[in-house]
Tab-separated table of C-alpha atoms in Angstrom:
chain	number	residue	atom	x	y	z
A	646	MET	CA	96.015	-96.559	-108.293
A	647	TYR	CA	97.483	-95.435	-104.986
A	648	ALA	CA	97.797	-91.763	-105.896
A	649	TRP	CA	97.177	-89.439	-108.807
A	650	ASN	CA	100.196	-87.388	-109.731
A	651	GLY	CA	99.239	-84.032	-111.154
A	652	GLU	CA	96.661	-85.039	-113.736
A	653	ASP	CA	92.961	-84.655	-113.092
A	654	PRO	CA	91.374	-88.126	-113.369
A	655	CYS	CA	88.141	-86.471	-114.502
A	656	GLY	CA	89.890	-84.869	-117.457
A	657	ASP	CA	90.717	-81.258	-118.162
A	658	GLY	CA	88.683	-79.558	-120.822
A	659	ASP	CA	88.754	-81.853	-123.826
A	660	ALA	CA	91.080	-84.361	-122.172
A	661	ALA	CA	89.751	-87.890	-122.007
A	662	LEU	CA	88.724	-89.431	-118.727
A	663	TRP	CA	90.927	-92.071	-117.208
A	664	PRO	CA	89.755	-95.613	-117.952
A	665	GLY	CA	87.451	-96.990	-115.283
A	666	ILE	CA	86.603	-93.543	-113.946
A	667	THR	CA	83.192	-91.878	-113.942
A	668	CYS	CA	82.929	-88.273	-112.865
A	669	SER	CA	80.027	-85.946	-112.241
A	670	SER	CA	79.242	-82.518	-110.855
A	671	PRO	CA	77.101	-83.152	-107.787
A	672	ASN	CA	76.536	-79.432	-107.158
A	673	ASP	CA	76.146	-78.334	-110.799
A	674	ASN	CA	79.000	-75.897	-110.313
A	675	GLY	CA	81.183	-77.309	-113.065
A	676	TYR	CA	83.580	-78.916	-110.628
A	677	ARG	CA	83.680	-82.632	-111.273
A	678	VAL	CA	84.517	-85.348	-108.797
A	679	VAL	CA	85.067	-89.087	-109.097
A	680	THR	CA	81.782	-90.875	-108.405
A	681	GLU	CA	82.514	-94.339	-109.833
A	682	LEU	CA	85.715	-96.367	-109.872
A	683	GLU	CA	85.509	-99.592	-111.874
A	684	LEU	CA	88.836	-101.389	-112.165
A	685	PHE	CA	87.739	-104.997	-112.336
A	686	GLN	CA	89.611	-107.940	-113.809
A	687	VAL	CA	92.748	-105.930	-114.516
A	688	SER	CA	95.148	-108.021	-112.382
A	689	ILE	CA	95.673	-105.497	-109.604
A	690	ILE	CA	98.100	-107.110	-107.159
A	691	GLY	CA	98.770	-106.244	-103.530
A	692	THR	CA	96.838	-104.981	-100.579
A	693	PHE	CA	93.654	-102.955	-100.796
A	694	PRO	CA	94.554	-99.486	-102.190
A	695	ILE	CA	93.772	-97.416	-99.141
A	696	GLY	CA	94.044	-94.175	-101.121
A	697	VAL	CA	90.702	-95.029	-102.693
A	698	THR	CA	89.060	-94.200	-99.375
A	699	ASN	CA	89.954	-90.537	-99.974
A	700	LEU	CA	87.443	-90.413	-102.838
A	701	LEU	CA	84.634	-89.263	-100.600
A	702	ASP	CA	82.120	-88.779	-103.419
A	703	LEU	CA	82.318	-92.377	-104.639
A	704	ARG	CA	78.970	-94.026	-105.246
A	705	LYS	CA	80.348	-97.175	-106.857
A	706	LEU	CA	83.584	-99.020	-106.090
A	707	ASP	CA	84.157	-102.123	-108.206
A	708	LEU	CA	87.502	-103.900	-107.845
A	709	HIS	CA	86.252	-107.429	-108.399
A	710	GLY	CA	88.256	-110.113	-110.147
A	711	ASN	CA	91.707	-108.877	-109.159
A	712	LYS	CA	94.376	-110.268	-106.827
A	713	LEU	CA	93.944	-108.037	-103.810
A	714	THR	CA	95.252	-109.514	-100.571
A	715	GLY	CA	95.207	-108.638	-96.896
A	716	SER	CA	92.353	-106.939	-95.094
A	717	ILE	CA	89.581	-104.616	-96.150
A	718	PRO	CA	90.727	-101.463	-94.315
A	719	PRO	CA	88.493	-99.836	-91.703
A	720	GLN	CA	88.833	-96.578	-93.642
A	721	ILE	CA	86.248	-98.007	-96.044
A	722	GLY	CA	83.719	-96.496	-93.654
A	723	ARG	CA	84.669	-93.027	-94.915
A	724	LEU	CA	82.887	-93.622	-98.231
A	725	GLU	CA	79.512	-92.565	-96.898
A	726	LYS	CA	77.977	-91.992	-100.348
A	727	LEU	CA	78.750	-95.494	-101.560
A	728	VAL	CA	75.828	-97.386	-103.114
A	729	THR	CA	77.724	-100.382	-104.527
A	730	LEU	CA	80.794	-102.087	-103.061
A	731	ASN	CA	82.057	-104.969	-105.189
A	732	LEU	CA	85.212	-106.757	-104.000
A	733	ARG	CA	84.310	-110.313	-104.986
A	734	TRP	CA	86.787	-112.704	-106.570
A	735	ASN	CA	89.904	-111.424	-104.831
A	736	LYS	CA	92.117	-112.929	-102.136
A	737	LEU	CA	91.045	-110.735	-99.260
A	738	GLN	CA	91.446	-112.110	-95.759
A	739	ASP	CA	90.668	-111.395	-92.120
A	740	ALA	CA	87.393	-110.054	-90.767
A	741	ILE	CA	84.746	-108.006	-92.524
A	742	PRO	CA	85.307	-104.547	-91.027
A	743	VAL	CA	82.478	-103.291	-88.858
A	744	GLU	CA	83.004	-99.865	-90.432
A	745	ILE	CA	81.054	-101.029	-93.487
A	746	GLY	CA	78.076	-100.472	-91.207
A	747	GLN	CA	78.687	-96.722	-91.600
A	748	LEU	CA	77.812	-96.793	-95.310
A	749	LYS	CA	74.196	-95.786	-94.835
A	750	LYS	CA	73.436	-95.487	-98.566
A	751	LEU	CA	74.834	-98.893	-99.482
A	752	GLN	CA	72.471	-101.048	-101.529
A	753	ASN	CA	74.766	-103.687	-103.015
A	754	LEU	CA	77.449	-105.497	-101.018
A	755	PHE	CA	79.486	-108.100	-102.906
A	756	LEU	CA	82.302	-109.720	-100.902
A	757	SER	CA	82.002	-113.290	-102.164
A	758	PHE	CA	84.826	-115.574	-103.317
A	759	ASN	CA	87.494	-114.340	-100.930
A	760	SER	CA	88.993	-115.799	-97.746
A	761	LEU	CA	87.244	-113.557	-95.247
A	762	ARG	CA	87.097	-114.938	-91.721
A	763	GLY	CA	85.312	-114.358	-88.462
A	764	PRO	CA	81.628	-113.706	-87.814
A	765	ILE	CA	79.274	-111.694	-89.989
A	766	PRO	CA	79.224	-108.271	-88.312
A	767	LYS	CA	75.870	-107.247	-86.923
A	768	GLU	CA	76.748	-103.763	-88.134
A	769	LEU	CA	75.876	-104.829	-91.688
A	770	THR	CA	72.261	-105.061	-90.591
A	771	TYR	CA	72.262	-101.336	-89.776
A	772	LEU	CA	72.247	-100.578	-93.513
A	773	GLN	CA	68.580	-99.968	-94.179
A	774	GLU	CA	69.001	-99.511	-97.949
A	775	LEU	CA	70.588	-102.914	-98.630
A	776	ARG	CA	69.171	-104.873	-101.557
A	777	TYR	CA	71.826	-107.497	-102.295
A	778	VAL	CA	74.228	-109.102	-99.814
A	779	HIS	CA	76.696	-111.624	-101.242
A	780	LEU	CA	79.036	-113.123	-98.651
A	781	HIS	CA	79.290	-116.626	-100.095
A	782	GLU	CA	82.452	-118.644	-100.654
A	783	ASN	CA	84.402	-117.316	-97.681
A	784	LYS	CA	85.409	-118.749	-94.301
A	785	LEU	CA	82.876	-116.976	-92.131
A	786	ILE	CA	81.858	-118.502	-88.809
A	787	GLY	CA	79.186	-118.047	-86.167
A	788	ARG	CA	75.504	-117.302	-86.577
A	789	ILE	CA	73.771	-115.270	-89.244
A	790	PRO	CA	72.509	-112.049	-87.630
A	791	PRO	CA	68.705	-112.297	-87.536
A	792	GLU	CA	68.536	-108.517	-87.877
A	793	PHE	CA	68.957	-109.031	-91.630
A	794	GLY	CA	65.263	-109.884	-91.495
A	795	GLU	CA	64.474	-106.314	-90.441
A	796	LEU	CA	65.872	-104.776	-93.635
A	797	PRO	CA	62.885	-103.525	-95.635
A	798	TYR	CA	64.376	-103.757	-99.140
A	799	LEU	CA	66.651	-106.797	-98.918
A	800	ARG	CA	66.024	-108.965	-101.986
A	801	GLN	CA	68.886	-111.425	-101.923
A	802	LEU	CA	70.936	-112.848	-99.052
A	803	ASP	CA	73.678	-115.290	-100.026
A	804	VAL	CA	75.840	-116.640	-97.208
A	805	SER	CA	76.395	-120.071	-98.734
A	806	ASN	CA	79.648	-122.025	-98.630
A	807	ASN	CA	80.922	-120.774	-95.292
A	808	HIS	CA	81.192	-122.319	-91.812
A	809	LEU	CA	78.039	-120.835	-90.324
A	810	VAL	CA	76.029	-122.470	-87.543
A	811	GLY	CA	72.675	-122.007	-85.856
A	812	THR	CA	69.114	-122.660	-86.925
A	813	ILE	CA	66.814	-121.204	-89.551
A	814	ARG	CA	64.278	-120.466	-86.828
A	815	GLU	CA	66.793	-118.161	-85.142
A	816	LEU	CA	67.314	-116.319	-88.409
A	817	LEU	CA	63.601	-115.538	-88.644
A	818	ARG	CA	63.314	-114.068	-85.160
A	819	SER	CA	65.152	-110.914	-84.138
A	820	GLU	CA	64.530	-108.793	-81.061
A	821	GLN	CA	62.393	-106.413	-83.127
A	822	ASN	CA	60.720	-108.803	-85.554
A	823	ARG	CA	58.451	-111.759	-85.231
A	824	ALA	CA	58.839	-114.454	-87.859
A	825	LYS	CA	55.823	-113.282	-89.836
A	826	ASP	CA	57.411	-109.848	-90.265
A	827	ALA	CA	60.883	-111.026	-91.281
A	828	PHE	CA	62.422	-110.420	-94.700
A	829	PRO	CA	59.470	-108.562	-96.256
A	830	SER	CA	61.126	-108.139	-99.676
A	831	LEU	CA	63.364	-111.212	-99.842
A	832	ARG	CA	63.322	-113.128	-103.116
A	833	ASN	CA	66.409	-115.323	-102.920
A	834	LEU	CA	67.834	-116.976	-99.792
A	835	TYR	CA	71.016	-119.045	-100.068
A	836	LEU	CA	72.046	-120.839	-96.876
A	837	ASN	CA	73.534	-123.954	-98.466
A	838	ASN	CA	76.854	-125.596	-97.642
A	839	ASN	CA	77.078	-124.540	-94.016
A	840	TYR	CA	76.518	-126.297	-90.681
A	841	LEU	CA	72.954	-125.247	-89.930
A	842	THR	CA	71.020	-127.585	-87.637
A	843	GLY	CA	67.458	-128.081	-86.453
A	844	GLY	CA	64.346	-128.262	-88.551
A	845	ILE	CA	62.923	-126.291	-91.431
A	846	PRO	CA	60.413	-123.986	-89.731
A	847	ALA	CA	56.949	-123.562	-91.186
A	848	GLU	CA	57.423	-119.829	-90.604
A	849	LEU	CA	59.457	-119.696	-93.816
A	850	SER	CA	56.088	-119.633	-95.537
A	851	TYR	CA	55.668	-116.042	-94.303
A	852	LEU	CA	58.274	-115.005	-96.886
A	853	ARG	CA	55.653	-114.417	-99.545
A	854	ASN	CA	58.047	-112.987	-102.133
A	855	LEU	CA	60.510	-115.861	-101.925
A	856	GLU	CA	61.479	-117.402	-105.263
A	857	ILE	CA	64.682	-119.324	-104.493
A	858	LEU	CA	65.312	-121.236	-101.255
A	859	TYR	CA	68.629	-123.066	-101.150
A	860	LEU	CA	69.224	-125.175	-98.018
A	861	SER	CA	71.342	-128.010	-99.441
A	862	TYR	CA	74.337	-129.538	-97.664
A	863	ASN	CA	73.561	-128.603	-94.085
A	864	LYS	CA	72.613	-130.735	-91.086
A	865	LEU	CA	68.882	-130.076	-91.132
A	866	THR	CA	66.567	-132.669	-89.601
A	867	GLY	CA	62.874	-133.453	-89.339
A	868	PRO	CA	60.063	-133.165	-91.874
A	869	VAL	CA	59.580	-130.623	-94.617
A	870	PRO	CA	56.631	-128.464	-93.531
A	871	ASP	CA	53.653	-128.521	-95.865
A	872	ALA	CA	53.433	-124.752	-95.475
A	873	LEU	CA	56.424	-124.255	-97.781
A	874	ALA	CA	54.202	-125.292	-100.669
A	875	SER	CA	52.029	-122.244	-99.974
A	876	ILE	CA	54.762	-119.756	-100.918
A	877	PRO	CA	53.167	-118.422	-104.101
A	878	LYS	CA	56.272	-117.447	-106.089
A	879	LEU	CA	58.545	-120.301	-105.023
A	880	THR	CA	60.388	-121.432	-108.152
A	881	TYR	CA	63.515	-123.260	-106.993
A	882	LEU	CA	63.663	-125.326	-103.804
A	883	TYR	CA	66.872	-127.139	-102.872
A	884	LEU	CA	66.758	-129.391	-99.807
A	885	ASP	CA	69.218	-132.094	-100.830
A	886	HIS	CA	71.935	-133.624	-98.660
A	887	ASN	CA	70.572	-133.024	-95.196
A	888	ALA	CA	68.965	-135.470	-92.746
A	889	LEU	CA	65.337	-134.641	-93.496
A	890	ASN	CA	62.657	-137.298	-93.121
A	891	GLY	CA	58.918	-137.878	-93.069
A	892	ARG	CA	56.409	-137.135	-95.787
A	893	LEU	CA	56.366	-134.586	-98.572
A	894	SER	CA	53.089	-132.911	-99.397
A	895	SER	CA	51.549	-133.490	-102.819
A	896	ALA	CA	51.167	-129.712	-102.974
A	897	PHE	CA	54.799	-129.446	-104.037
A	898	TYR	CA	54.020	-131.551	-107.086
A	899	SER	CA	51.107	-129.362	-108.100
A	900	HIS	CA	52.709	-126.019	-107.205
A	901	PRO	CA	52.095	-123.647	-110.135
A	902	SER	CA	55.480	-121.905	-109.984
A	903	LEU	CA	57.876	-124.608	-108.789
A	904	LYS	CA	60.322	-125.580	-111.545
A	905	GLU	CA	63.034	-127.437	-109.644
A	906	MET	CA	63.026	-129.288	-106.343
A	907	TYR	CA	66.063	-131.248	-105.198
A	908	ILE	CA	65.551	-133.630	-102.277
A	909	GLU	CA	68.094	-136.413	-102.757
A	910	GLY	CA	70.516	-137.384	-100.017
A	911	ASN	CA	67.933	-137.308	-97.203
A	912	GLN	CA	66.025	-139.926	-95.227
A	913	PHE	CA	62.521	-139.613	-96.593
A	914	SER	CA	60.292	-142.664	-96.353
A	915	SER	CA	60.261	-144.844	-99.449
A	916	SER	CA	57.288	-144.683	-101.772
A	917	ALA	CA	56.513	-144.732	-105.474
A	918	LYS	CA	57.636	-141.636	-107.256
A	919	PRO	CA	54.921	-139.512	-108.827
A	920	VAL	CA	54.267	-140.102	-112.497
A	921	GLY	CA	53.960	-137.473	-115.194
A	922	ILE	CA	56.063	-134.670	-113.735
A	923	HIS	CA	56.211	-131.973	-116.374
A	924	ARG	CA	58.769	-129.827	-114.587
A	925	THR	CA	62.344	-130.638	-113.620
A	926	MET	CA	62.274	-132.252	-110.170
A	927	GLU	CA	65.311	-134.131	-108.950
A	928	VAL	CA	64.085	-136.872	-106.631
A	929	SER	CA	66.777	-139.531	-106.842
A	930	ASP	CA	67.623	-141.249	-103.541
A	931	ALA	CA	64.500	-139.837	-101.914
A	932	ASP	CA	60.869	-140.334	-102.825
A	933	PHE	CA	57.623	-138.522	-102.327
A	934	ILE	CA	54.970	-139.929	-100.005
A	935	PHE	CA	51.468	-138.611	-100.515
C-alpha cells in the first residue's frame, strides 16, 4: 500500500492486475498508468498512505470503510486529475486540507463519517465541477461557505450532523450571487442536526430543482414560508424539532410531488389535522392550520 516493490501494479503482459487497481493508457502509447485505486472495506489500519499521492494519473481514489487515522495530508492536492475522492467511514481527524481546493476536476467528494474538525474550507467552493459533497457526521464548526451556491453543477450538499452555525439566508447569498441565482442544479440539501438559527427564508423557493430539504434538529424559528410549497419537484421536506411556529399553507397538503413532510417537535398553532392524506406525512405533536 505504501510502496510497490518491483512489480508493475498494472500487470506485465499477461500478468493479472493487482486487486483494486484500474489502469489505462491515457496517451494510447501502450504505457499504462494507475487511474483508479479502490481499496475499500479491507481493514487498512494506520495513517493515510501518503505514497498514494504519487499516483498523479489517479481519477478515482476510494479508501472508504477502513480504519485510517490521523490527518488527510496536504499532498492530496497533487492529484490534479482526481474526479472522485471517497474517504468516508474511516477515523480521520483534524481539518479538511485546503489543498483539496486544487483538485479542479473533482466531481465527487465523500468525507462523511469521520472525526474531521475545524471549519469547512472555502477552497472547496473553488471546485467548479463538483456534483456531490458529503461532509456529514463529522465535527465541523463555523458557517457553511455560501460560495457553494455558485457551483453550477452541484446536485447534493450534505453537511448534516456537525456543529455548524449561521443562518440559511446567509447560505443563499454570496458576494457573487443573489439568492435567486444560488444553487442552480441542487436537488438534495441536508442541513439537519446542526445549530442553525433564524428563519426559513422564502428565497429557498428559488431552488427549482430541489427534491429533498432536510432542516430537522436545528434552532430555526418563525413561520414556514408558503413559498416552499411552490418548489415543483419537492418530494421530502423535514422540518421537525426546531422552534417553528405560525400557520402552514394548505398548499403543502395538495402538493403533487410531496411524499413526506415531518413537522413534529415545533410550536405550530393547534388545529384539526387534515383528513384523507394519501401520502405519508408525519404531523404528530404539530398540526396544520389552514
